[in-house]
Amino acid sequence: MLAVSLAGFFLVDFLPIRADSVGESPFYHQTLHHGKLISLLFTVLSLSSLLTGLFIARCKNWARVLGRAIALVYLTYIWHQALFIAGGTGVDIARGLLGSIPLLLLIGYLGRKEVKNHFGF
């Protein structure tokens, strides 16, 4: 994810600007106008995810909290994408639901009392 985010940051400048594509696809329009910001956001999220994974293995409580926060950001992004960018069709809603399941399970698991106790909270 980190490699793709960094590549996107540099490659978004090379996307062709075609009026017919921008008018037909909101996703393409978003990529053209907000590509650098989106790539930067996902670079930060991927670095945060990497650090979280490394320090959850060392049972650091801040990593548990950060893991829940990152999952919440991804959850928000998935639903924003499904409802506002992709158009909110049945397929987009189904993708949003399928993408939400592991994130909701992770948020719930990291918030369980037994897990908090394991991290020394």
Coordinates of N, CA and C in Angstrom, one line a residue:
M1 N 0.8 -1.2 0.0 CA 0.0 0.0 0.0 C 0.9 1.3 0.0
L2 N 2.0 1.2 0.7 CA 2.9 2.3 0.8 C 3.5 2.6 -0.6
A3 N 3.9 1.6 -1.3 CA 4.5 1.8 -2.6 C 3.4 2.3 -3.6
V4 N 2.2 1.9 -3.6 CA 1.2 2.3 -4.5 C 0.8 3.8 -4.1
S5 N 0.8 4.2 -2.9 CA 0.5 5.5 -2.5 C 1.5 6.5 -2.9
L6 N 2.8 6.1 -2.7 CA 3.9 7.0 -3.2 C 3.9 7.1 -4.7
A7 N 3.7 6.0 -5.4 CA 3.6 6.0 -6.9 C 2.5 6.9 -7.3
G8 N 1.4 6.8 -6.7 CA 0.2 7.7 -7.1 C 0.5 9.1 -6.9
F9 N 1.3 9.5 -5.8 CA 1.7 10.8 -5.6 C 2.4 11.4 -6.7
F10 N 3.3 10.6 -7.3 CA 4.2 11.1 -8.4 C 3.6 10.9 -9.8
L11 N 2.7 9.9 -9.9 CA 2.2 9.6 -11.3 C 0.9 10.4 -11.6
V12 N 0.2 11.0 -10.6 CA -1.1 11.6 -10.8 C -0.9 12.8 -11.8
D13 N 0.3 13.4 -11.9 CA 0.6 14.5 -12.8 C 0.6 14.0 -14.3
F14 N 0.7 12.7 -14.5 CA 0.8 12.2 -15.9 C -0.5 11.7 -16.4
L15 N -1.6 11.8 -15.6 CA -2.9 11.3 -16.1 C -3.4 12.3 -17.2
P16 N -3.9 11.8 -18.2 CA -4.4 12.6 -19.3 C -5.7 13.4 -18.9
I17 N -5.7 14.6 -19.2 CA -6.9 15.4 -18.9 C -7.8 15.4 -20.2
R18 N -8.9 14.7 -20.1 CA -9.8 14.6 -21.2 C -11.2 15.1 -20.7
A19 N -11.8 16.0 -21.4 CA -13.0 16.6 -20.9 C -14.1 15.5 -20.9
D20 N -14.1 14.6 -21.9 CA -15.2 13.6 -21.9 C -15.0 12.6 -20.7
S21 N -13.8 12.3 -20.3 CA -13.6 11.4 -19.2 C -14.0 12.1 -17.9
V22 N -13.6 13.3 -17.7 CA -13.9 14.0 -16.5 C -15.4 14.2 -16.3
G23 N -16.1 14.5 -17.4 CA -17.5 14.7 -17.3 C -18.3 13.4 -17.0
E24 N -17.8 12.3 -17.4 CA -18.5 11.0 -17.2 C -18.2 10.3 -15.9
S25 N -17.0 10.5 -15.4 CA -16.6 9.7 -14.2 C -16.2 10.5 -13.1
P26 N -17.0 10.5 -12.0 CA -16.7 11.3 -10.8 C -15.4 10.8 -10.2
F27 N -15.1 9.5 -10.3 CA -13.9 9.0 -9.7 C -12.7 9.6 -10.4
Y28 N -12.7 9.6 -11.7 CA -11.6 10.2 -12.5 C -11.5 11.7 -12.2
H29 N -12.6 12.4 -12.1 CA -12.6 13.8 -11.7 C -11.9 14.0 -10.3
Q30 N -12.3 13.2 -9.4 CA -11.7 13.3 -8.0 C -10.2 13.0 -8.1
T31 N -9.8 12.0 -8.9 CA -8.4 11.7 -9.0 C -7.6 12.8 -9.6
L32 N -8.1 13.4 -10.6 CA -7.4 14.6 -11.2 C -7.3 15.7 -10.3
H33 N -8.3 16.0 -9.5 CA -8.3 17.3 -8.7 C -7.8 17.1 -7.3
H34 N -7.8 15.9 -6.8 CA -7.4 15.6 -5.4 C -6.4 14.5 -5.3
G35 N -5.8 14.1 -6.4 CA -4.9 13.0 -6.4 C -3.7 13.1 -5.5
K36 N -3.1 14.2 -5.5 CA -1.9 14.4 -4.6 C -2.3 14.3 -3.1
L37 N -3.4 14.9 -2.8 CA -3.9 14.9 -1.4 C -4.3 13.5 -1.0
I38 N -5.0 12.8 -1.9 CA -5.4 11.4 -1.6 C -4.2 10.5 -1.4
S39 N -3.2 10.7 -2.3 CA -2.0 9.9 -2.2 C -1.2 10.2 -0.9
L40 N -1.2 11.4 -0.6 CA -0.5 11.8 0.7 C -1.2 11.2 1.9
L41 N -2.5 11.3 1.9 CA -3.3 10.7 3.0 C -3.0 9.2 3.1
F42 N -3.1 8.5 2.0 CA -2.8 7.1 2.0 C -1.4 6.7 2.3
T43 N -0.4 7.6 2.0 CA 0.9 7.4 2.4 C 1.1 7.4 3.9
V44 N 0.4 8.5 4.5 CA 0.4 8.6 6.0 C -0.3 7.4 6.6
L45 N -1.4 7.0 6.1 CA -2.2 5.9 6.6 C -1.4 4.6 6.5
S46 N -0.7 4.4 5.4 CA 0.0 3.1 5.3 C 1.3 3.1 6.2
L47 N 1.9 4.2 6.4 CA 3.0 4.3 7.3 C 2.5 4.1 8.8
S48 N 1.4 4.7 9.1 CA 0.8 4.5 10.4 C 0.4 3.0 10.6
S49 N -0.2 2.4 9.5 CA -0.6 1.0 9.6 C 0.7 0.1 9.8
L50 N 1.7 0.4 9.2 CA 3.0 -0.4 9.3 C 3.5 -0.2 10.8
L51 N 3.6 1.0 11.3 CA 4.0 1.2 12.7 C 3.1 0.5 13.7
T52 N 1.8 0.6 13.4 CA 0.8 0.0 14.3 C 1.0 -1.5 14.3
G53 N 1.2 -2.2 13.2 CA 1.4 -3.6 13.1 C 2.7 -4.0 13.9
L54 N 3.7 -3.2 13.7 CA 5.0 -3.6 14.4 C 4.8 -3.4 15.9
F55 N 4.2 -2.4 16.4 CA 4.1 -2.2 17.8 C 2.9 -2.9 18.5
I56 N 1.9 -3.3 17.7 CA 0.9 -4.2 18.3 C 1.5 -5.5 18.7
A57 N 2.5 -6.0 17.9 CA 3.2 -7.2 18.2 C 4.0 -7.1 19.4
R58 N 4.4 -5.9 19.8 CA 5.1 -5.6 21.1 C 4.2 -5.2 22.2
C59 N 2.8 -5.3 22.0 CA 1.8 -5.1 23.0 C 1.9 -3.6 23.5
K60 N 2.0 -2.7 22.6 CA 2.0 -1.3 23.0 C 0.5 -0.8 22.9
N61 N 0.0 -0.2 24.0 CA -1.4 0.2 24.1 C -1.7 1.3 23.1
W62 N -0.7 2.2 22.8 CA -1.0 3.3 21.9 C -1.2 2.7 20.5
A63 N -0.5 1.6 20.2 CA -0.7 1.0 18.9 C -2.1 0.4 18.7
R64 N -2.6 -0.2 19.8 CA -4.0 -0.7 19.8 C -5.0 0.4 19.5
V65 N -4.8 1.6 20.2 CA -5.7 2.7 20.0 C -5.5 3.2 18.6
L66 N -4.3 3.3 18.1 CA -4.0 3.8 16.7 C -4.6 2.9 15.7
G67 N -4.5 1.6 15.9 CA -5.1 0.6 15.0 C -6.6 0.8 14.9
R68 N -7.3 1.1 16.0 CA -8.8 1.3 16.0 C -9.0 2.6 15.2
A69 N -8.2 3.6 15.4 CA -8.4 4.9 14.7 C -8.2 4.8 13.2
I70 N -7.2 4.0 12.8 CA -6.9 3.8 11.4 C -8.0 3.0 10.7
A71 N -8.5 2.0 11.4 CA -9.7 1.3 10.9 C -10.9 2.2 10.7
L72 N -11.1 3.1 11.6 CA -12.2 4.0 11.5 C -12.1 4.9 10.3
V73 N -10.8 5.4 10.1 CA -10.6 6.2 8.9 C -10.9 5.5 7.6
Y74 N -10.4 4.2 7.6 CA -10.6 3.4 6.4 C -12.1 3.1 6.2
L75 N -12.8 2.9 7.3 CA -14.3 2.7 7.2 C -15.0 3.9 6.7
T76 N -14.6 5.1 7.1 CA -15.2 6.3 6.6 C -14.9 6.5 5.1
Y77 N -13.7 6.2 4.7 CA -13.3 6.3 3.3 C -14.1 5.3 2.5
I78 N -14.2 4.1 2.9 CA -15.0 3.1 2.1 C -16.4 3.6 1.9
W79 N -17.1 4.1 2.9 CA -18.5 4.5 2.7 C -18.6 5.8 2.0
H80 N -17.6 6.7 2.1 CA -17.6 7.9 1.3 C -17.4 7.5 -0.2
Q81 N -16.5 6.6 -0.4 CA -16.3 6.1 -1.8 C -17.6 5.5 -2.3
A82 N -18.2 4.6 -1.6 CA -19.4 3.9 -2.0 C -20.6 4.8 -2.2
L83 N -20.8 5.7 -1.4 CA -22.0 6.5 -1.5 C -21.9 7.8 -2.3
F84 N -20.7 8.4 -2.2 CA -20.6 9.7 -2.9 C -19.8 9.7 -4.2
I85 N -18.8 8.9 -4.2 CA -17.9 8.9 -5.4 C -18.4 7.9 -6.4
A86 N -18.7 6.7 -6.0 CA -19.1 5.7 -7.0 C -20.6 5.7 -7.4
G87 N -21.4 6.4 -6.6 CA -22.8 6.6 -7.0 C -23.8 6.0 -6.1
G88 N -23.4 5.1 -5.2 CA -24.4 4.6 -4.3 C -25.3 3.5 -4.9
T89 N -24.9 2.8 -5.9 CA -25.7 1.7 -6.5 C -25.6 0.5 -5.6
G90 N -26.4 -0.5 -5.9 CA -26.5 -1.7 -5.1 C -25.1 -2.4 -5.0
V91 N -24.4 -2.4 -6.1 CA -23.1 -3.0 -6.1 C -22.1 -2.2 -5.2
D92 N -22.2 -0.9 -5.2 CA -21.3 -0.1 -4.4 C -21.6 -0.3 -2.9
I93 N -22.9 -0.4 -2.6 CA -23.3 -0.7 -1.2 C -22.8 -2.0 -0.7
A94 N -22.9 -3.0 -1.6 CA -22.4 -4.4 -1.3 C -20.9 -4.4 -1.0
R95 N -20.2 -3.6 -1.9 CA -18.7 -3.5 -1.7 C -18.4 -2.8 -0.3
G96 N -19.2 -1.8 0.0 CA -19.1 -1.1 1.2 C -19.3 -2.0 2.4
L97 N -20.3 -2.8 2.3 CA -20.6 -3.7 3.4 C -19.5 -4.8 3.6
L98 N -19.1 -5.3 2.4 CA -18.0 -6.4 2.5 C -16.7 -5.8 3.0
G99 N -16.4 -4.5 2.6 CA -15.2 -3.9 3.1 C -15.3 -3.5 4.6
S100 N -16.5 -3.3 5.0 CA -16.7 -2.8 6.4 C -16.6 -4.0 7.4
I101 N -16.9 -5.2 7.0 CA -16.9 -6.3 8.0 C -15.6 -6.5 8.7
P102 N -14.5 -6.6 8.0 CA -13.2 -6.8 8.7 C -12.8 -5.6 9.5
L103 N -13.1 -4.4 9.1 CA -12.8 -3.2 9.8 C -13.6 -3.2 11.1
L104 N -14.9 -3.5 11.1 CA -15.7 -3.5 12.2 C -15.3 -4.6 13.2
L105 N -14.9 -5.7 12.7 CA -14.4 -6.8 13.6 C -13.1 -6.4 14.3
L106 N -12.2 -5.7 13.5 CA -11.0 -5.3 14.1 C -11.2 -4.2 15.2
I107 N -12.1 -3.2 14.9 CA -12.4 -2.2 15.9 C -13.0 -2.8 17.2
G108 N -13.9 -3.8 17.0 CA -14.5 -4.5 18.1 C -13.5 -5.3 18.9
Y109 N -12.7 -6.0 18.2 CA -11.7 -6.9 18.8 C -10.7 -6.1 19.7
L110 N -10.2 -5.0 19.1 CA -9.2 -4.2 19.8 C -9.8 -3.4 20.9
G111 N -11.1 -3.3 21.0 CA -11.8 -2.6 22.1 C -12.3 -3.6 23.2
R112 N -12.2 -4.9 23.0 CA -12.6 -5.8 24.0 C -11.8 -5.7 25.3
K113 N -12.4 -5.9 26.4 CA -11.8 -5.8 27.7 C -10.6 -6.7 27.9
E114 N -10.7 -8.0 27.4 CA -9.6 -8.9 27.5 C -8.4 -8.4 26.7
V115 N -8.6 -7.8 25.6 CA -7.5 -7.3 24.8 C -6.9 -6.1 25.4
K116 N -7.7 -5.2 25.9 CA -7.2 -4.1 26.7 C -6.3 -4.5 27.8
N117 N -6.8 -5.5 28.6 CA -6.0 -6.0 29.7 C -4.7 -6.6 29.3
H118 N -4.7 -7.3 28.1 CA -3.5 -7.9 27.6 C -2.4 -6.8 27.3
F119 N -2.9 -5.7 26.9 CA -2.0 -4.6 26.5 C -1.6 -3.8 27.8
G120 N -2.1 -4.1 28.9 CA -1.8 -3.5 30.1 C -2.5 -2.2 30.4
F121 N -3.7 -2.1 29.8 CA -4.5 -0.9 30.0 C -5.3 -1.0 31.2

